[in-house]
Coordinates of C-alpha atoms (C1' of nucleotides) in Angstrom, one line a residue:
Chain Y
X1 CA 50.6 33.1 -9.8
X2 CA 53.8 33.4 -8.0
X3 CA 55.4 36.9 -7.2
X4 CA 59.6 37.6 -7.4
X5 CA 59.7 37.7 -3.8
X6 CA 57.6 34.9 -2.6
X7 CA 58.9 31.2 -1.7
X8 CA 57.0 28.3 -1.7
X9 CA 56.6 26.7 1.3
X10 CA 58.6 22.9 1.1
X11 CA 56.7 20.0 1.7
X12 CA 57.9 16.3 2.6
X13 CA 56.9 13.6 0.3
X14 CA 56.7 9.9 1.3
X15 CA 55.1 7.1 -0.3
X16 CA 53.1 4.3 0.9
X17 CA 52.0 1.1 -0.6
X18 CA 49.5 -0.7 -0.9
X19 CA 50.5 -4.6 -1.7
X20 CA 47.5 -7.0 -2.1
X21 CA 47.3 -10.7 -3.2
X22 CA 45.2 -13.8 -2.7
X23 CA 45.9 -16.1 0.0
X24 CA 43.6 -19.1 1.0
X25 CA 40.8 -17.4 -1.4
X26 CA 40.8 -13.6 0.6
X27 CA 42.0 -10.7 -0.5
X28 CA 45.1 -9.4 1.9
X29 CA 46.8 -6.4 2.2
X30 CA 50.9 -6.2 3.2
X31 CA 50.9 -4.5 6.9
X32 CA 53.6 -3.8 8.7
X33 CA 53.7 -2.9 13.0
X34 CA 55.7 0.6 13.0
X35 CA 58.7 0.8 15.2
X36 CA 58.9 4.5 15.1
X37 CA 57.3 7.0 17.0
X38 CA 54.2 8.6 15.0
X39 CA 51.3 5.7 15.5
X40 CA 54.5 3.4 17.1
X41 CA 53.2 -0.3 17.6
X42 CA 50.2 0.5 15.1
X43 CA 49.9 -1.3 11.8
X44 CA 50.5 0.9 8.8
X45 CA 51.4 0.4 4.8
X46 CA 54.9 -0.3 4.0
X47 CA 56.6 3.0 3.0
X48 CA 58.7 6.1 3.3
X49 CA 60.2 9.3 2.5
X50 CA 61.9 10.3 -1.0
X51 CA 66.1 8.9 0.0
X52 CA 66.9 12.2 -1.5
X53 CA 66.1 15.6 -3.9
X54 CA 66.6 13.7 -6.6
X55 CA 64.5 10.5 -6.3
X56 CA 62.1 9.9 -8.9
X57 CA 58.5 8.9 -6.6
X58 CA 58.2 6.0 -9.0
X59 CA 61.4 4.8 -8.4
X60 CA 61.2 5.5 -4.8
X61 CA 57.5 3.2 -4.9
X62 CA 59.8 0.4 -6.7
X63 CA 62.7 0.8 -3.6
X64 CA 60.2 0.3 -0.9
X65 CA 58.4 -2.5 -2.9
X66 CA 61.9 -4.5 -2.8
X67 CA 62.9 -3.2 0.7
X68 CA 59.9 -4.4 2.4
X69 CA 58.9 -7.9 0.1
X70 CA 61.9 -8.6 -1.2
X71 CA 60.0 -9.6 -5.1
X72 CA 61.4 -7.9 -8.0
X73 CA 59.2 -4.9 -8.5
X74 CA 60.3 -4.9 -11.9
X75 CA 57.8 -8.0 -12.7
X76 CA 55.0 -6.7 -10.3
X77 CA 52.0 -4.9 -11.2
X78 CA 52.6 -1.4 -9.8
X79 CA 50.2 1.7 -10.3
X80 CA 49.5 4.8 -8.8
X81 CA 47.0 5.1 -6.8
X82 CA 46.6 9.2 -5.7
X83 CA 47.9 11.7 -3.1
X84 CA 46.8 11.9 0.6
X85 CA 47.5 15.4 1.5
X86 CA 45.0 16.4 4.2
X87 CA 47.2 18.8 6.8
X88 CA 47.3 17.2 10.5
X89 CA 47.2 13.4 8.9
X90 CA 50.8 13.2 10.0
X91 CA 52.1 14.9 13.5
X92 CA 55.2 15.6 12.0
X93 CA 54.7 18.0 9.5
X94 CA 53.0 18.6 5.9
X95 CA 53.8 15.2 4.6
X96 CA 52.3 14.4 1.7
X97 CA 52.3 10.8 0.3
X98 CA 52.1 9.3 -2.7
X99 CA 49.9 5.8 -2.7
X100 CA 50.9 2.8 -5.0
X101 CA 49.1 0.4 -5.7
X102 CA 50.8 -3.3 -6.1
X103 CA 49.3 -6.8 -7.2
X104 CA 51.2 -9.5 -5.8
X105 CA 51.0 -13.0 -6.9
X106 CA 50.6 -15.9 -5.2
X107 CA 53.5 -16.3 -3.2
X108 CA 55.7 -18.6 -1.2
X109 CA 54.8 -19.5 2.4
X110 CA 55.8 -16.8 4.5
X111 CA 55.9 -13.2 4.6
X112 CA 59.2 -12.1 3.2
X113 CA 60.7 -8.8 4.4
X114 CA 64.1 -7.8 4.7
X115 CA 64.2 -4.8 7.2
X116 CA 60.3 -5.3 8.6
X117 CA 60.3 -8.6 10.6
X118 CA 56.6 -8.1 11.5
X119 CA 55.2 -7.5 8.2
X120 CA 51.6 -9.5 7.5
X121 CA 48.9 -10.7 5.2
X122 CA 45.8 -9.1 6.7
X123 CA 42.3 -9.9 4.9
X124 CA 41.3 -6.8 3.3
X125 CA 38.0 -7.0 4.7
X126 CA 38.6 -6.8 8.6
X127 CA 40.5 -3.6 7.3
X128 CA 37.5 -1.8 5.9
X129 CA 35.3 -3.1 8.4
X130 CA 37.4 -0.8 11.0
X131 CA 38.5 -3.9 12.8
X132 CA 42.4 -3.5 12.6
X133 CA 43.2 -0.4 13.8
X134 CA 45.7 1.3 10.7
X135 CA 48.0 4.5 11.3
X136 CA 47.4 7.6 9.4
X137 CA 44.7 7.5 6.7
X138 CA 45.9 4.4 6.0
X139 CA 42.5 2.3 6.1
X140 CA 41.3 5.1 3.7
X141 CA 44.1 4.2 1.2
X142 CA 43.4 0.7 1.2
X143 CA 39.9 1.2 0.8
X144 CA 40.6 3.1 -2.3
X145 CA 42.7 0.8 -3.4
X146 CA 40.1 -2.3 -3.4
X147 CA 37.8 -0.1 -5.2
X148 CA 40.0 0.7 -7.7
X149 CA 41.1 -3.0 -8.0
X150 CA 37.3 -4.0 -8.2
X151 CA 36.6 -2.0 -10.7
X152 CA 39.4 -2.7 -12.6
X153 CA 39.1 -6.1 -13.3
X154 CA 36.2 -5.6 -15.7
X155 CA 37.9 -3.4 -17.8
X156 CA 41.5 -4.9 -18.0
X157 CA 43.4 -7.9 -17.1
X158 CA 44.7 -6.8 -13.7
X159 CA 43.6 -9.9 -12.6
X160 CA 46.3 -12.0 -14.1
X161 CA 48.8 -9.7 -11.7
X162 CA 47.5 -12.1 -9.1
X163 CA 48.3 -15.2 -10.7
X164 CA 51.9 -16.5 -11.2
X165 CA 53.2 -16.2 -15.0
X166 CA 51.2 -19.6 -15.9
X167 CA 47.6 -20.2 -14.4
X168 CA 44.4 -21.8 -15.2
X169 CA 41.3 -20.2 -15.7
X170 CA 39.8 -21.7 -12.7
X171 CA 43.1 -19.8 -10.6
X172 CA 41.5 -16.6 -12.4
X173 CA 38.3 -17.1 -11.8
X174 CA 39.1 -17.4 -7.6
X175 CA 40.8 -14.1 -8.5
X176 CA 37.3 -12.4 -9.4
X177 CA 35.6 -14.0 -6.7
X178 CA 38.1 -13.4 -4.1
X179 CA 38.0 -9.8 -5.1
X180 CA 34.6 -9.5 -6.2
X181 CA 33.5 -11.3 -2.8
X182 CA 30.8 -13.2 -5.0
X183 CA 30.8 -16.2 -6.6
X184 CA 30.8 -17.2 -10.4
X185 CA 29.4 -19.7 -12.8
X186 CA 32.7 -21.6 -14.0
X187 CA 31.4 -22.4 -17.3
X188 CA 30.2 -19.2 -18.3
X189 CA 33.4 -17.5 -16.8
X190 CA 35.1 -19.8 -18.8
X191 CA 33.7 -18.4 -21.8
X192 CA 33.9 -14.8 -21.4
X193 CA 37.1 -15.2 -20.1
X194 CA 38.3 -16.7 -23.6
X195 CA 35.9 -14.5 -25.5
X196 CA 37.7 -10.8 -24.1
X197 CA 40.2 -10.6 -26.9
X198 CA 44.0 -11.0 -26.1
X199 CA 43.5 -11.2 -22.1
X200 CA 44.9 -14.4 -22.1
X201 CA 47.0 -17.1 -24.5
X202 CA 47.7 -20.4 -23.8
X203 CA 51.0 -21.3 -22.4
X204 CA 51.5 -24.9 -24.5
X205 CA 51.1 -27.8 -22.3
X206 CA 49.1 -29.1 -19.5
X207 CA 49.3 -29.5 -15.9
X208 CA 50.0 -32.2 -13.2
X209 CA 47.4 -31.5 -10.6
X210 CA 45.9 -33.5 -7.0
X211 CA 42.6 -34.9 -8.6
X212 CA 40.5 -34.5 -12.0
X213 CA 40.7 -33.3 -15.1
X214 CA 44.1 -31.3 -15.8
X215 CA 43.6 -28.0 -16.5
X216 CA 45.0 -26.0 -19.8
X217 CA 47.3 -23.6 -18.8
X218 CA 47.3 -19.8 -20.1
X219 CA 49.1 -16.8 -19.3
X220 CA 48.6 -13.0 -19.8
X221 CA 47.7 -11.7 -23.4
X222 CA 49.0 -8.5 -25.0
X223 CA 45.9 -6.7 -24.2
X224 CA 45.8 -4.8 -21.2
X225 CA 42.3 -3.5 -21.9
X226 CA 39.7 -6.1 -22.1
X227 CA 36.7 -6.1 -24.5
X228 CA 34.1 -7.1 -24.2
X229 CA 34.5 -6.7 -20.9
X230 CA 33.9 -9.1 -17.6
X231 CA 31.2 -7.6 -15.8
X232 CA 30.7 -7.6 -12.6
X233 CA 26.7 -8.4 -11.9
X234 CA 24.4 -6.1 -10.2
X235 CA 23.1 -6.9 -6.5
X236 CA 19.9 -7.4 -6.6
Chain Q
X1 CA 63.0 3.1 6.8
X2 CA 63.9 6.1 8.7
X3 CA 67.4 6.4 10.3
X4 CA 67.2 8.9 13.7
X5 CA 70.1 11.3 12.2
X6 CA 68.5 11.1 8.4
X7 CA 65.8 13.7 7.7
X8 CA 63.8 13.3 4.5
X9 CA 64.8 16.0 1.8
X10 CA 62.2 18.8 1.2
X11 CA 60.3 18.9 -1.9
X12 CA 57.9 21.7 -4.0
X13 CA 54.6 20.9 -4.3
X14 CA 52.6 22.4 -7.1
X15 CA 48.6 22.1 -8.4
X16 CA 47.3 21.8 -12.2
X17 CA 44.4 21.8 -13.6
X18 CA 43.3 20.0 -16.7
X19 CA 40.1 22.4 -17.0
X20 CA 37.7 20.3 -19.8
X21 CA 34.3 21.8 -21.6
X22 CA 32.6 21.7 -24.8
X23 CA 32.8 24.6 -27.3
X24 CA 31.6 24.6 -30.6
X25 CA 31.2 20.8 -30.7
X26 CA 34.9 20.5 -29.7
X27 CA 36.4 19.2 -26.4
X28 CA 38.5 22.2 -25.4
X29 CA 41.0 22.3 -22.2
X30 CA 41.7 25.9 -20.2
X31 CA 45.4 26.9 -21.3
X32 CA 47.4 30.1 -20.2
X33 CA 50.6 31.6 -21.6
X34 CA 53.2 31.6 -19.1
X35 CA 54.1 34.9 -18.4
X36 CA 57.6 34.2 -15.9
X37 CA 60.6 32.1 -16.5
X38 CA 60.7 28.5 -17.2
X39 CA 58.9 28.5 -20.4
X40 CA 58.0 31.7 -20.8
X41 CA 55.4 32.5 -22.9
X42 CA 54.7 29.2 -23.6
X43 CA 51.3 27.9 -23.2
X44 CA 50.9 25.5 -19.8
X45 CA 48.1 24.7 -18.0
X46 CA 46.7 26.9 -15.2
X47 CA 48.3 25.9 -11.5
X48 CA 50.6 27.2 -9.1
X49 CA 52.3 26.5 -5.9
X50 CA 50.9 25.4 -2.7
X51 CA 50.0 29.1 -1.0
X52 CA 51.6 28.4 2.7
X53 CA 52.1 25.4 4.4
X54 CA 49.0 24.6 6.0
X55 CA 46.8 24.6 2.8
X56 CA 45.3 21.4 1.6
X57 CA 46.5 19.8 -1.3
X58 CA 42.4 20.1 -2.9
X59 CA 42.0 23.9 -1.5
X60 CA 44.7 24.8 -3.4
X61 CA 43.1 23.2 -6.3
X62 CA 39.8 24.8 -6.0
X63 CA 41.4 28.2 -5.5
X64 CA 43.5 27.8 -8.5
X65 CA 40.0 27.1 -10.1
X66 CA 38.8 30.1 -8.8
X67 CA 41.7 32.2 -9.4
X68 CA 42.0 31.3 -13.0
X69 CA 38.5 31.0 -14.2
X70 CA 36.8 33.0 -11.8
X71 CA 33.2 30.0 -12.3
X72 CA 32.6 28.7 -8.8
X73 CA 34.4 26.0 -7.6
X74 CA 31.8 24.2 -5.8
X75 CA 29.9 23.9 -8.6
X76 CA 31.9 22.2 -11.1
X77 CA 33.0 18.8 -11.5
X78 CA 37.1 18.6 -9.6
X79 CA 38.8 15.1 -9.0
X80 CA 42.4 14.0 -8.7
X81 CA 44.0 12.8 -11.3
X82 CA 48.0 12.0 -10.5
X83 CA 51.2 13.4 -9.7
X84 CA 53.9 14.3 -11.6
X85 CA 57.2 14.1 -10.1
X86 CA 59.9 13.2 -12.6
X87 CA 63.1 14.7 -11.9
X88 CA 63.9 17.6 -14.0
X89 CA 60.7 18.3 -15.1
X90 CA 60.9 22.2 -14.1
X91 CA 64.2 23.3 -14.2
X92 CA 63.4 25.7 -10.8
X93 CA 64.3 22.1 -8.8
X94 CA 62.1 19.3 -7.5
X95 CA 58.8 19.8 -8.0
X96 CA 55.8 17.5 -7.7
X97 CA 52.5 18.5 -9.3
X98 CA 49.5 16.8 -8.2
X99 CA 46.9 17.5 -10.8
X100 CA 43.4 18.2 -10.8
X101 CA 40.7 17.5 -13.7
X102 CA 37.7 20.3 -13.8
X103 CA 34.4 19.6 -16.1
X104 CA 33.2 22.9 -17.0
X105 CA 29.6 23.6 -18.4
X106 CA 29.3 25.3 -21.7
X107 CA 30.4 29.1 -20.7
X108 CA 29.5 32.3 -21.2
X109 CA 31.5 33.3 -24.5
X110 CA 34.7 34.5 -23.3
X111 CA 37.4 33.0 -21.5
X112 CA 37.1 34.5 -18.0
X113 CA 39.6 35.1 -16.3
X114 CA 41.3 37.3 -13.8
X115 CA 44.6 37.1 -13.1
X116 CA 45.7 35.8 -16.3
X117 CA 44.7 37.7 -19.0
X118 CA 45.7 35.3 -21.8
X119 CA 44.0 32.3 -20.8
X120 CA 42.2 30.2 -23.9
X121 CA 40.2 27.3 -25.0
X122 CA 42.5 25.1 -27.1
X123 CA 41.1 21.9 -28.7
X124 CA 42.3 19.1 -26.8
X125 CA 42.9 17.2 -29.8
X126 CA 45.7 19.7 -31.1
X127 CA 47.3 19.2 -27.7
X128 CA 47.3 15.1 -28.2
X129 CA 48.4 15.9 -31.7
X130 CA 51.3 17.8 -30.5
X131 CA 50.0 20.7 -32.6
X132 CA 50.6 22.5 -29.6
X133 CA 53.2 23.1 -27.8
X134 CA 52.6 22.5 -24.2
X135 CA 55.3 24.0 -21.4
X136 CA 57.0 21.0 -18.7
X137 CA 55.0 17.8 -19.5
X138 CA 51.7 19.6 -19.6
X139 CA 51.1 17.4 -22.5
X140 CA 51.5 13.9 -21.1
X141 CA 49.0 15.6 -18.4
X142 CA 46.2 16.5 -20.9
X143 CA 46.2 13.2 -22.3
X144 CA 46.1 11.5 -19.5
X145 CA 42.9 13.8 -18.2
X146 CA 41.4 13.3 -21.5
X147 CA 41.9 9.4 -21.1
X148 CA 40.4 9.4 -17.8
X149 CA 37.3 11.8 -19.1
X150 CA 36.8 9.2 -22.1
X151 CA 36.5 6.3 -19.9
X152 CA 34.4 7.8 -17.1
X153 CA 31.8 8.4 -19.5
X154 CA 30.9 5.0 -19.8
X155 CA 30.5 4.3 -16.2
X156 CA 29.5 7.8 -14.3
X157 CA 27.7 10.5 -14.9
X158 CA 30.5 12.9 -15.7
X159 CA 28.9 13.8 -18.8
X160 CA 26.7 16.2 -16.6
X161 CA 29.1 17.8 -15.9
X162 CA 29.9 19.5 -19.3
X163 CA 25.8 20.6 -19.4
X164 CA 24.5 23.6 -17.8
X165 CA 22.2 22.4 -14.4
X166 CA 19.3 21.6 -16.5
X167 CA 20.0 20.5 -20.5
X168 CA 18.6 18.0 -23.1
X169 CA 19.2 14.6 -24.2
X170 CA 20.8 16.1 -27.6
X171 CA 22.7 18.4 -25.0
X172 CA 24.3 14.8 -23.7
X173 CA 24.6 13.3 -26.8
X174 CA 26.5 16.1 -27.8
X175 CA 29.1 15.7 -24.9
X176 CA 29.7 12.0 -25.9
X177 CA 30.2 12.7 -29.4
X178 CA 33.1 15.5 -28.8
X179 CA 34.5 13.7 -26.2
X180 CA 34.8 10.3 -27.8
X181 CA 34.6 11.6 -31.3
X182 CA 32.5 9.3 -32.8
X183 CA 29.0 10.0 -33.8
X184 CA 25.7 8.2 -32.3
X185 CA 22.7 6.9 -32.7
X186 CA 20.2 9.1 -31.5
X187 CA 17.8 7.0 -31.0
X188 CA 19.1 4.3 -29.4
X189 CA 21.6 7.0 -26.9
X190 CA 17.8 8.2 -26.4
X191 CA 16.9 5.1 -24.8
X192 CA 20.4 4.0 -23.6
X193 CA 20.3 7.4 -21.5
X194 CA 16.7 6.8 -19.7
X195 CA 17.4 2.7 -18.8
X196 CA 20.6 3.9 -17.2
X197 CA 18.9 4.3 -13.3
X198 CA 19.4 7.7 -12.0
X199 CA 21.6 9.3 -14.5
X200 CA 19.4 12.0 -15.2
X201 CA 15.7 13.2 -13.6
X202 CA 12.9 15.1 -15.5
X203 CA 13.1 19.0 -14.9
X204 CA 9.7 19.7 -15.6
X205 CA 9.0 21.6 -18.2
X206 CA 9.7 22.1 -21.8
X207 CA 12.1 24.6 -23.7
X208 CA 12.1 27.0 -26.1
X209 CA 14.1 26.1 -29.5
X210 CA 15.1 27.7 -32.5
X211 CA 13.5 25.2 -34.4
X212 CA 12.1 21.3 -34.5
X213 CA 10.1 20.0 -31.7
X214 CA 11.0 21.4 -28.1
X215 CA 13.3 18.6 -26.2
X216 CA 12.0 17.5 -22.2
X217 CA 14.0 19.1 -20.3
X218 CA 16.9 16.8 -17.5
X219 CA 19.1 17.5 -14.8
X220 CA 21.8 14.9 -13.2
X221 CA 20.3 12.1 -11.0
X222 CA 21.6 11.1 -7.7
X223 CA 23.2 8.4 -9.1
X224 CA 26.8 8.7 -10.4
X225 CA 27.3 5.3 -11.6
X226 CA 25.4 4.3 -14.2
X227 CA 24.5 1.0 -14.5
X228 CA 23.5 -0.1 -17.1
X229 CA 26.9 1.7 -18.5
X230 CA 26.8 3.8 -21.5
X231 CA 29.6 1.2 -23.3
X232 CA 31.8 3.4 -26.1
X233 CA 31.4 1.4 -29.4
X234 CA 34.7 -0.2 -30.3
X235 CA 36.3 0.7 -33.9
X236 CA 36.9 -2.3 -36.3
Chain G
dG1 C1' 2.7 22.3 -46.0
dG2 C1' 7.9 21.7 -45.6
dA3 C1' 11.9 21.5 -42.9
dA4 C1' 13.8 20.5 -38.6
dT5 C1' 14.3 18.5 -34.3
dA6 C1' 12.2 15.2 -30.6
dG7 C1' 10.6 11.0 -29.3
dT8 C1' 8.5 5.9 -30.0
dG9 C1' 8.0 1.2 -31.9
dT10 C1' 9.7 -2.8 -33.9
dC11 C1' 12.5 -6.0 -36.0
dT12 C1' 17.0 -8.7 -36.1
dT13 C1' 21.2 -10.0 -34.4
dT14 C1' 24.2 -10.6 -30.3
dT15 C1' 25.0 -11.5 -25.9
dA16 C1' 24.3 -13.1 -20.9
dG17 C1' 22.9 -16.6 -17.8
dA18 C1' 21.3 -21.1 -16.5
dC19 C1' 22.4 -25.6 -16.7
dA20 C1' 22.7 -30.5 -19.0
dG21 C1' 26.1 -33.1 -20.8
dT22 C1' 30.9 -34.8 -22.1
dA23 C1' 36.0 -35.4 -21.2
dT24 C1' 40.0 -36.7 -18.6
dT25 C1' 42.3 -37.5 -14.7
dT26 C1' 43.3 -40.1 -9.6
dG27 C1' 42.5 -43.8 -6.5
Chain M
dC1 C1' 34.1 -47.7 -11.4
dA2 C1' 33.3 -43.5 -8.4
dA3 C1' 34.8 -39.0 -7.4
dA4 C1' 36.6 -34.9 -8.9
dT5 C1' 37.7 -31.4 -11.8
dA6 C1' 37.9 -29.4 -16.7
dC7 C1' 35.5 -28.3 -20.6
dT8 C1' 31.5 -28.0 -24.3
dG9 C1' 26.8 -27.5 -26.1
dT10 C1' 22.4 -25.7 -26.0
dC11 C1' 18.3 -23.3 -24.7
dT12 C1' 16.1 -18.9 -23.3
dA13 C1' 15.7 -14.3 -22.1
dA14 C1' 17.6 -9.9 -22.3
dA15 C1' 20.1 -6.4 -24.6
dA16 C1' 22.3 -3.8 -28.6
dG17 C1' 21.9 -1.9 -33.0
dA18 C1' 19.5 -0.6 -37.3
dC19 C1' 16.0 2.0 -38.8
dA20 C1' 10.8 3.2 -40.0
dC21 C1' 7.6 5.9 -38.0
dT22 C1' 5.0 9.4 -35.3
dA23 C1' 5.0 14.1 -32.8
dT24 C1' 5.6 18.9 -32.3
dT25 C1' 7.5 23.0 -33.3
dC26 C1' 8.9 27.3 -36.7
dC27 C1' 8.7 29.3 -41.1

DNA sequence: GGAATAGTGTCTTTTAGACAGTATTTG
DNA sequence: CAAATACTGTCTAAAAGACACTATTCC
């Protein structure tokens, strides 16, 4: 409860992303090297502070998104993720920052970035394994954010996020394996995948590809929520 | 980026808690009438401002908790759920509210509370309804807490939550019922309930009932995702 | 015994998983 | 035709759902 006299104390908000796609079958995650002084030299996520008062933090998530890849945000998957808030996680104050998470597609060659010349695809894995050093609580974040990813592709169609707007079922399929870390039975994915109702529609005609059968091509359905479900199996 | 001469503009930070349990078969949620300006008198959910600069973003959470409801923090179920940032949601200037979702056990009768004096169990279905009205966009908050709750049942053991430590299998079913409003099986949940591995342990002993054969009695497992899930039977 | 609630067994229909087999392409 | 990839069919075992039945209590 808050008395006349008393102020709250003001807080600085920033936002961080975290950007992952599917290169050469691995999961990666959009680093950049910082070139300021907190953690300078140190990879981090692609972020920053609200531009001003009246910034909404979504549309602040969507700036940074085309500031540092240069893809219309507009067409991305973009969700949030949560808030890191521990005091002391940055030396400069009580910042508080707001995680996105982002599903990139498959994209062109290099790593595009307008202001961040050293921005990079790291495999997800060497950064939960501890073996990139990440600023902040950043390796936190991203480790949240595979979690949430794997769990989400049972329950909805995230997984077409990583594909481009027409794919085949085998392009989803690497999707599940690549973030699943496990491999599938193509036939029976095949099924289930046409089975979960309104994930995916085809997209008319067929492809030109290196060697084999041409696959059917499909895009995303108007479901967002997938049932029955694609589970993921058990360990054991 | 972040220009030398640029500093970031200052925002409020506020906590709020979506405070769920089960009362007379109902899902309920924890609202108090706002007793100072914006929306006065309106009902809102219970929150406040960060107390000073230093406090953590999930401190201030569980001492709102404690505050409001005076039940023990530790105890009860409290996860992030989002924040809520859009400009001109409180008329006071920028705000961001981060907020919290609490899974109270059945209580003691009345609504305990000490600082706020009108604070009462509203069924969370006339706040999706609209029935109530629900001060800043408390209402987009509720449903998206109740959202969460729904799905988490299917996969966690969040249903433990609403259950005292030690309760029944009816006690359970009970939980599902209100929270997805559907009715179940008892039977088959019965079954459903024990295959899931380490949902719920054996407490020992028996219990006294009013009437009908005395139910075993359970409390939560270690494990807090079930697998197999407890999958919510689709409508059609 | 009757009513009420708890818990078990069993049958039927669906679904998951394994995997053989067919189809369509390139070289 | 061989190699490669896409797709289909089928068999089997497990799971979900419906529901009859048994068990234990209070009155």
């Amino acid at each position: 409860m808050i008395d006349d006299a008393w102020e709250p104390p003001p807080v600085l908000l920033a936002v961080d992303l975290v950007i992952l796609t599917l290169r050469d079958a691995h999961l990666r995650v959009l680093l950049v090297k910082r070139g300021i002084d907190p953690y300078e030299g140190a990879l981090a996520l692609p972020g920053g502070f609200l531009s001003h008062a009246g910034e909404g933090i979504d549309t602040a998530a969507r700036r940074e998104l085309r500031e540092e890849t240069s893809l219309d945000a507009n067409t991305l998957h973009l969700e949030q993720l949560g808030v890191y808030g521990t005091p002391g996680r940055d030396p400069r104050g009580r910042v508080i920052s707001v995680a996105y998470l982002a599903i990139a597609p498959r994209l062109p060659e290099p790593v595009a970035g307008t202001d961040a010349a050293d921005a990079s695809w790291q495999p997800a894995d060497h950064v939960l394994a501890g073996e990139l050093n990440l600023a902040f609580d950043h390796r936190q974040i991203v480790a949240d954010a595979v979690t949430r990813a794997r769990a989400k592709l049972e329950h909805s169609a995230l997984a077409t996020a990583f594909c481009s707007q027409t794919f085949t079922i085998g392009d989803l399929q690497e999707v599940y394996e690549a973030v699943w870390g496990i491999s599938l039975d193509p036939r029976n994915f095949y099924r289930k995948v046409q089975k979960a109702d309104g994930f995916i529609v085809p997209a008319g005609t067929e492809q030109r590809t290196t060697v084999g059968r041409p696959a059917r091509l499909f895009r995303a359905g108007p479901n967002a929520h997938l049932s029955p479900p694609i589970v993921r199996p058990v360990d054991p």
